[in-house]
């Protein structure tokens, strides 16, 4: 009896141990060696199971591998091609007895896949032999694969470049007819990515056989709309050929073909034809003209690690809000140099041709662009591409520029080349140039005086620029319109968004156009435009009036017919106001006749105000009324013989003791008085220029 009791206890203990082993798993050190040997024999990669392996028998046979790494012994740049925290596999016992394991469920937890980025394409002279695809496929079969929390790392150790696709979750099912459905999600640079692939591989071997496939991709940061496509894929060694491609990008149908060579550095060949292709652009909010260029780094270094041969054609191409019909783009990318060419691009009743070269093979990328536009409607093109709605008309432009840099500010500051642009039979929206010129006779302008109700019709606006180190200089700015004409020269600082222009505006005193007998009349004083190009300061260059006073007076007199009334009435008041005096206190018929504006003691005392404003107003009025007589009597403008007496002499300047007494209008100049000094002018010159 005692022996039976002992035997019963032993059997019970064995049963408990077996039950525990079934539930917990059998430590299987011997199993790891077999798995490692099999993987290295089949693939050439070295498998390390650092966390050990366990064999479970309940509820089904399952194998668990912990802390698994896979590496290529020939790759010195990447230590681990693959790593995973845990790999679990459920296997049927029957398939094990048959020698062809059938895995019903394979779970991979937190895998990390490292893919090398290569700058150059390297093709091995004697590639290592690989086992036939049929034998590998017959070795085992899988029914379901699940990947949780994965990461794909693209890196180049020598260039210190690394990009990641994180939070990869994938679910793969393979039915008995070999139909594969792969779906999943991930995040790239913080943006979500969703994908689904369906394929029906033929019986092994699958190389050089067509594989029908369907694909869906939703990547908001790369594609403006979800992409769906059907194609037939074929494997030819390391090349994947994708033929009979049909699909849609959003509502834009397309067709074509593609191929990918994965032997070393990927080579992608692509030829697609779209009915309608829409490319999203980043639209800024608010007024960007007042904001400096961004100094943030533009990272396009990834162009070094892929080669491309691409042709994209579209019946309609939308870039942002701009529309082109038709469009064809040819591009190549080799060794970090991207070359793109556009020919006969239909653009708003005209056409465009151009090419772009981007070289990122060095640490400081370089850019070269050439563009030629003919007969293009300016308003919809500029509004769609740059959100600029101030110019309309037929546009012709030629652009040839180059630059370098890693940010917007650096690229604009390093710009060099030439540019020419002309607008014909259009308008400047939001600006009334003629009104601005008239306003300059009363005050300095701050900004462009924009208003939705204003516009300036133009027959032509043209300029050519020479650009060097971000400085765009022009000497032939020309504006011709029904009521205004303007020429000028200046510089645009592309890097700091500053402008500096000196222009010569002229007004036409008739609405009947430029082709009249009477020539346009000028302001007489050049106008300066300087400051930020979004809101510059616009003011007359006062020194210009001294270069040729007679001509300036004559032009102002002609302008006075349209600006200040017949014979310049009111000119003195406007000039007096411009220099700081009160309206109506100087010049015009009121100031000469009765001094209605001079009310002793109430005028502001400023360096250019008070009686000085009156003096200048009367002086200009005198010049307007007496210029013709002076010229008719043989008199000329004062020469260098003019003397400038002391400003303290009571006989030479108006006194402050009798503010109510207006100086009497001088008599018309004669042959003798024409050569005498103009004492009021001397005082004006003294106060203005300290002469």
GROMACS .gro file of N, CA and C in nm, residues 283-358:
model
  228
  283UNK      N    1  -0.104   7.793  -4.852
  283UNK     CA    2  -0.151   7.929  -4.865
  283UNK      C    3  -0.128   8.002  -4.734
  284UNK      N    4  -0.064   8.116  -4.742
  284UNK     CA    5  -0.038   8.194  -4.622
  284UNK      C    6  -0.161   8.272  -4.581
  285UNK      N    7  -0.169   8.303  -4.454
  285UNK     CA    8  -0.278   8.382  -4.400
  285UNK      C    9  -0.226   8.520  -4.365
  286UNK      N   10  -0.308   8.623  -4.393
  286UNK     CA   11  -0.267   8.758  -4.362
  286UNK      C   12  -0.178   8.817  -4.471
  287UNK      N   13  -0.128   8.937  -4.445
  287UNK     CA   14  -0.044   9.010  -4.539
  287UNK      C   15   0.102   8.965  -4.523
  288UNK      N   16   0.148   8.886  -4.620
  288UNK     CA   17   0.285   8.834  -4.610
  288UNK      C   18   0.389   8.935  -4.657
  289UNK      N   19   0.345   9.044  -4.726
  289UNK     CA   20   0.442   9.141  -4.775
  289UNK      C   21   0.515   9.211  -4.662
  290UNK      N   22   0.450   9.221  -4.544
  290UNK     CA   23   0.514   9.287  -4.430
  290UNK      C   24   0.593   9.190  -4.344
  291UNK      N   25   0.585   9.061  -4.373
  291UNK     CA   26   0.654   8.961  -4.293
  291UNK      C   27   0.788   8.924  -4.358
  292UNK      N   28   0.893   8.910  -4.281
  292UNK     CA   29   1.022   8.871  -4.339
  292UNK      C   30   1.018   8.728  -4.389
  293UNK      N   31   1.111   8.697  -4.479
  293UNK     CA   32   1.123   8.560  -4.528
  293UNK      C   33   1.162   8.468  -4.411
  294UNK      N   34   1.115   8.346  -4.419
  294UNK     CA   35   1.145   8.250  -4.313
  294UNK      C   36   1.291   8.206  -4.319
  295UNK      N   37   1.352   8.190  -4.202
  295UNK     CA   38   1.488   8.138  -4.192
  295UNK      C   39   1.491   7.989  -4.157
  296UNK      N   40   1.373   7.926  -4.154
  296UNK     CA   41   1.366   7.783  -4.123
  296UNK      C   42   1.431   7.701  -4.235
  297UNK      N   43   1.497   7.595  -4.199
  297UNK     CA   44   1.568   7.511  -4.296
  297UNK      C   45   1.471   7.436  -4.385
  298UNK      N   46   1.494   7.442  -4.515
  298UNK     CA   47   1.417   7.365  -4.612
  298UNK      C   48   1.492   7.235  -4.637
  299UNK      N   49   1.436   7.124  -4.591
  299UNK     CA   50   1.506   6.995  -4.598
  299UNK      C   51   1.465   6.921  -4.724
  300UNK      N   52   1.550   6.923  -4.825
  300UNK     CA   53   1.527   6.846  -4.948
  300UNK      C   54   1.644   6.750  -4.971
  301UNK      N   55   1.714   6.717  -4.863
  301UNK     CA   56   1.830   6.629  -4.874
  301UNK      C   57   1.791   6.488  -4.918
  302UNK      N   58   1.665   6.452  -4.900
  302UNK     CA   59   1.620   6.319  -4.939
  302UNK      C   60   1.631   6.291  -5.088
  303UNK      N   61   1.645   6.397  -5.171
  303UNK     CA   62   1.661   6.377  -5.314
  303UNK      C   63   1.792   6.307  -5.349
  304UNK      N   64   1.885   6.299  -5.255
  304UNK     CA   65   2.012   6.231  -5.280
  304UNK      C   66   1.998   6.080  -5.281
  305UNK      N   67   1.889   6.026  -5.229
  305UNK     CA   68   1.883   5.882  -5.203
  305UNK      C   69   1.781   5.809  -5.289
  306UNK      N   70   1.742   5.872  -5.399
  306UNK     CA   71   1.654   5.806  -5.494
  306UNK      C   72   1.681   5.866  -5.632
  307UNK      N   73   1.671   5.784  -5.736
  307UNK     CA   74   1.683   5.829  -5.874
  307UNK      C   75   1.547   5.819  -5.941
  308UNK      N   76   1.516   5.916  -6.028
  308UNK     CA   77   1.384   5.921  -6.091
  308UNK      C   78   1.396   5.946  -6.240
  309UNK      N   79   1.303   5.889  -6.313
  309UNK     CA   80   1.278   5.923  -6.453
  309UNK      C   81   1.127   5.931  -6.467
  310UNK      N   82   1.075   6.055  -6.476
  310UNK     CA   83   0.931   6.077  -6.463
  310UNK      C   84   0.879   6.160  -6.579
  311UNK      N   85   0.763   6.122  -6.628
  311UNK     CA   86   0.687   6.205  -6.722
  311UNK      C   87   0.543   6.210  -6.674
  312UNK      N   88   0.495   6.331  -6.649
  312UNK     CA   89   0.359   6.353  -6.603
  312UNK      C   90   0.289   6.443  -6.704
  313UNK      N   91   0.177   6.399  -6.756
  313UNK     CA   92   0.097   6.481  -6.846
  313UNK      C   93  -0.045   6.490  -6.792
  314UNK      N   94  -0.112   6.600  -6.824
  314UNK     CA   95  -0.247   6.621  -6.772
  314UNK      C   96  -0.325   6.709  -6.868
  315UNK      N   97  -0.450   6.673  -6.890
  315UNK     CA   98  -0.537   6.761  -6.968
  315UNK      C   99  -0.562   6.890  -6.893
  316UNK      N  100  -0.563   6.881  -6.759
  316UNK     CA  101  -0.578   7.000  -6.674
  316UNK      C  102  -0.491   6.984  -6.551
  317UNK      N  103  -0.407   7.085  -6.525
  317UNK     CA  104  -0.318   7.085  -6.409
  317UNK      C  105  -0.353   7.204  -6.321
  318UNK      N  106  -0.383   7.176  -6.194
  318UNK     CA  107  -0.413   7.281  -6.097
  318UNK      C  108  -0.302   7.285  -5.992
  319UNK      N  109  -0.236   7.400  -5.983
  319UNK     CA  110  -0.134   7.423  -5.881
  319UNK      C  111  -0.187   7.530  -5.787
  320UNK      N  112  -0.229   7.490  -5.668
  320UNK     CA  113  -0.300   7.583  -5.583
  320UNK      C  114  -0.431   7.619  -5.649
  321UNK      N  115  -0.454   7.749  -5.673
  321UNK     CA  116  -0.573   7.795  -5.743
  321UNK      C  117  -0.546   7.827  -5.889
  322UNK      N  118  -0.423   7.806  -5.936
  322UNK     CA  119  -0.388   7.833  -6.075
  322UNK      C  120  -0.423   7.712  -6.161
  323UNK      N  121  -0.468   7.739  -6.285
  323UNK     CA  122  -0.515   7.633  -6.374
  323UNK      C  123  -0.438   7.640  -6.506
  324UNK      N  124  -0.387   7.524  -6.550
  324UNK     CA  125  -0.312   7.515  -6.674
  324UNK      C  126  -0.372   7.404  -6.759
  325UNK      N  127  -0.391   7.431  -6.888
  325UNK     CA  128  -0.447   7.332  -6.980
  325UNK      C  129  -0.384   7.349  -7.118
  326UNK      N  130  -0.322   7.245  -7.171
  326UNK     CA  131  -0.280   7.120  -7.106
  326UNK      C  132  -0.143   7.139  -7.041
  327UNK      N  133  -0.086   7.029  -6.989
  327UNK     CA  134   0.043   7.037  -6.922
  327UNK      C  135   0.120   6.907  -6.941
  328UNK      N  136   0.251   6.919  -6.957
  328UNK     CA  137   0.339   6.803  -6.967
  328UNK      C  138   0.471   6.837  -6.898
  329UNK      N  139   0.513   6.753  -6.805
  329UNK     CA  140   0.633   6.777  -6.726
  329UNK      C  141   0.724   6.655  -6.740
  330UNK      N  142   0.848   6.680  -6.779
  330UNK     CA  143   0.950   6.575  -6.784
  330UNK      C  144   1.054   6.605  -6.678
  331UNK      N  145   1.090   6.505  -6.598
  331UNK     CA  146   1.185   6.527  -6.489
  331UNK      C  147   1.277   6.407  -6.474
  332UNK      N  148   1.401   6.436  -6.438
  332UNK     CA  149   1.498   6.332  -6.405
  332UNK      C  150   1.568   6.372  -6.276
  333UNK      N  151   1.601   6.272  -6.196
  333UNK     CA  152   1.674   6.294  -6.072
  333UNK      C  153   1.786   6.190  -6.067
  334UNK      N  154   1.909   6.238  -6.074
  334UNK     CA  155   2.025   6.150  -6.075
  334UNK      C  156   2.134   6.211  -5.987
  335UNK      N  157   2.182   6.132  -5.892
  335UNK     CA  158   2.293   6.174  -5.804
  335UNK      C  159   2.265   6.308  -5.737
  336UNK      N  160   2.141   6.329  -5.695
  336UNK     CA  161   2.107   6.450  -5.622
  336UNK      C  162   2.080   6.572  -5.708
  337UNK      N  163   2.072   6.558  -5.839
  337UNK     CA  164   2.045   6.671  -5.928
  337UNK      C  165   1.910   6.647  -5.996
  338UNK      N  166   1.814   6.734  -5.966
  338UNK     CA  167   1.680   6.725  -6.023
  338UNK      C  168   1.667   6.824  -6.137
  339UNK      N  169   1.626   6.775  -6.254
  339UNK     CA  170   1.603   6.859  -6.370
  339UNK      C  171   1.460   6.837  -6.418
  340UNK      N  172   1.382   6.946  -6.423
  340UNK     CA  173   1.243   6.939  -6.467
  340UNK      C  174   1.222   7.038  -6.581
  341UNK      N  175   1.145   6.997  -6.679
  341UNK     CA  176   1.121   7.082  -6.796
  341UNK      C  177   0.973   7.083  -6.829
  342UNK      N  178   0.923   7.204  -6.860
  342UNK     CA  179   0.784   7.223  -6.901
  342UNK      C  180   0.785   7.291  -7.036
  343UNK      N  181   0.710   7.237  -7.131
  343UNK     CA  182   0.706   7.295  -7.266
  343UNK      C  183   0.561   7.309  -7.310
  344UNK      N  184   0.532   7.423  -7.374
  344UNK     CA  185   0.399   7.451  -7.429
  344UNK      C  186   0.289   7.430  -7.325
  345UNK      N  187   0.310   7.489  -7.209
  345UNK     CA  188   0.211   7.482  -7.102
  345UNK      C  189   0.103   7.585  -7.129
  346UNK      N  190  -0.022   7.540  -7.143
  346UNK     CA  191  -0.133   7.632  -7.166
  346UNK      C  192  -0.167   7.709  -7.040
  347UNK      N  193  -0.157   7.844  -7.046
  347UNK     CA  194  -0.175   7.925  -6.926
  347UNK      C  195  -0.257   8.048  -6.959
  348UNK      N  196  -0.386   8.046  -6.931
  348UNK     CA  197  -0.472   8.164  -6.937
  348UNK      C  198  -0.456   8.242  -7.068
  349UNK      N  199  -0.496   8.178  -7.177
  349UNK     CA  200  -0.497   8.237  -7.310
  349UNK      C  201  -0.357   8.255  -7.368
  350UNK      N  202  -0.255   8.210  -7.297
  350UNK     CA  203  -0.118   8.216  -7.347
  350UNK      C  204  -0.049   8.083  -7.326
  351UNK      N  205   0.083   8.085  -7.330
  351UNK     CA  206   0.158   7.962  -7.307
  351UNK      C  207   0.287   7.995  -7.232
  352UNK      N  208   0.343   7.892  -7.174
  352UNK     CA  209   0.464   7.907  -7.093
  352UNK      C  210   0.559   7.793  -7.120
  353UNK      N  211   0.688   7.824  -7.115
  353UNK     CA  212   0.794   7.725  -7.127
  353UNK      C  213   0.896   7.754  -7.018
  354UNK      N  214   0.961   7.650  -6.970
  354UNK     CA  215   1.061   7.674  -6.868
  354UNK      C  216   1.128   7.547  -6.820
  355UNK      N  217   1.230   7.564  -6.740
  355UNK     CA  218   1.297   7.449  -6.681
  355UNK      C  219   1.351   7.489  -6.544
  356UNK      N  220   1.368   7.390  -6.460
  356UNK     CA  221   1.415   7.409  -6.323
  356UNK      C  222   1.520   7.303  -6.293
  357UNK      N  223   1.629   7.346  -6.231
  357UNK     CA  224   1.735   7.255  -6.187
  357UNK      C  225   1.761   7.278  -6.039
  358UNK      N  226   1.757   7.171  -5.961
  358UNK     CA  227   1.785   7.176  -5.818
  358UNK      C  228   1.898   7.077  -5.790
   0.00000   0.00000   0.00000
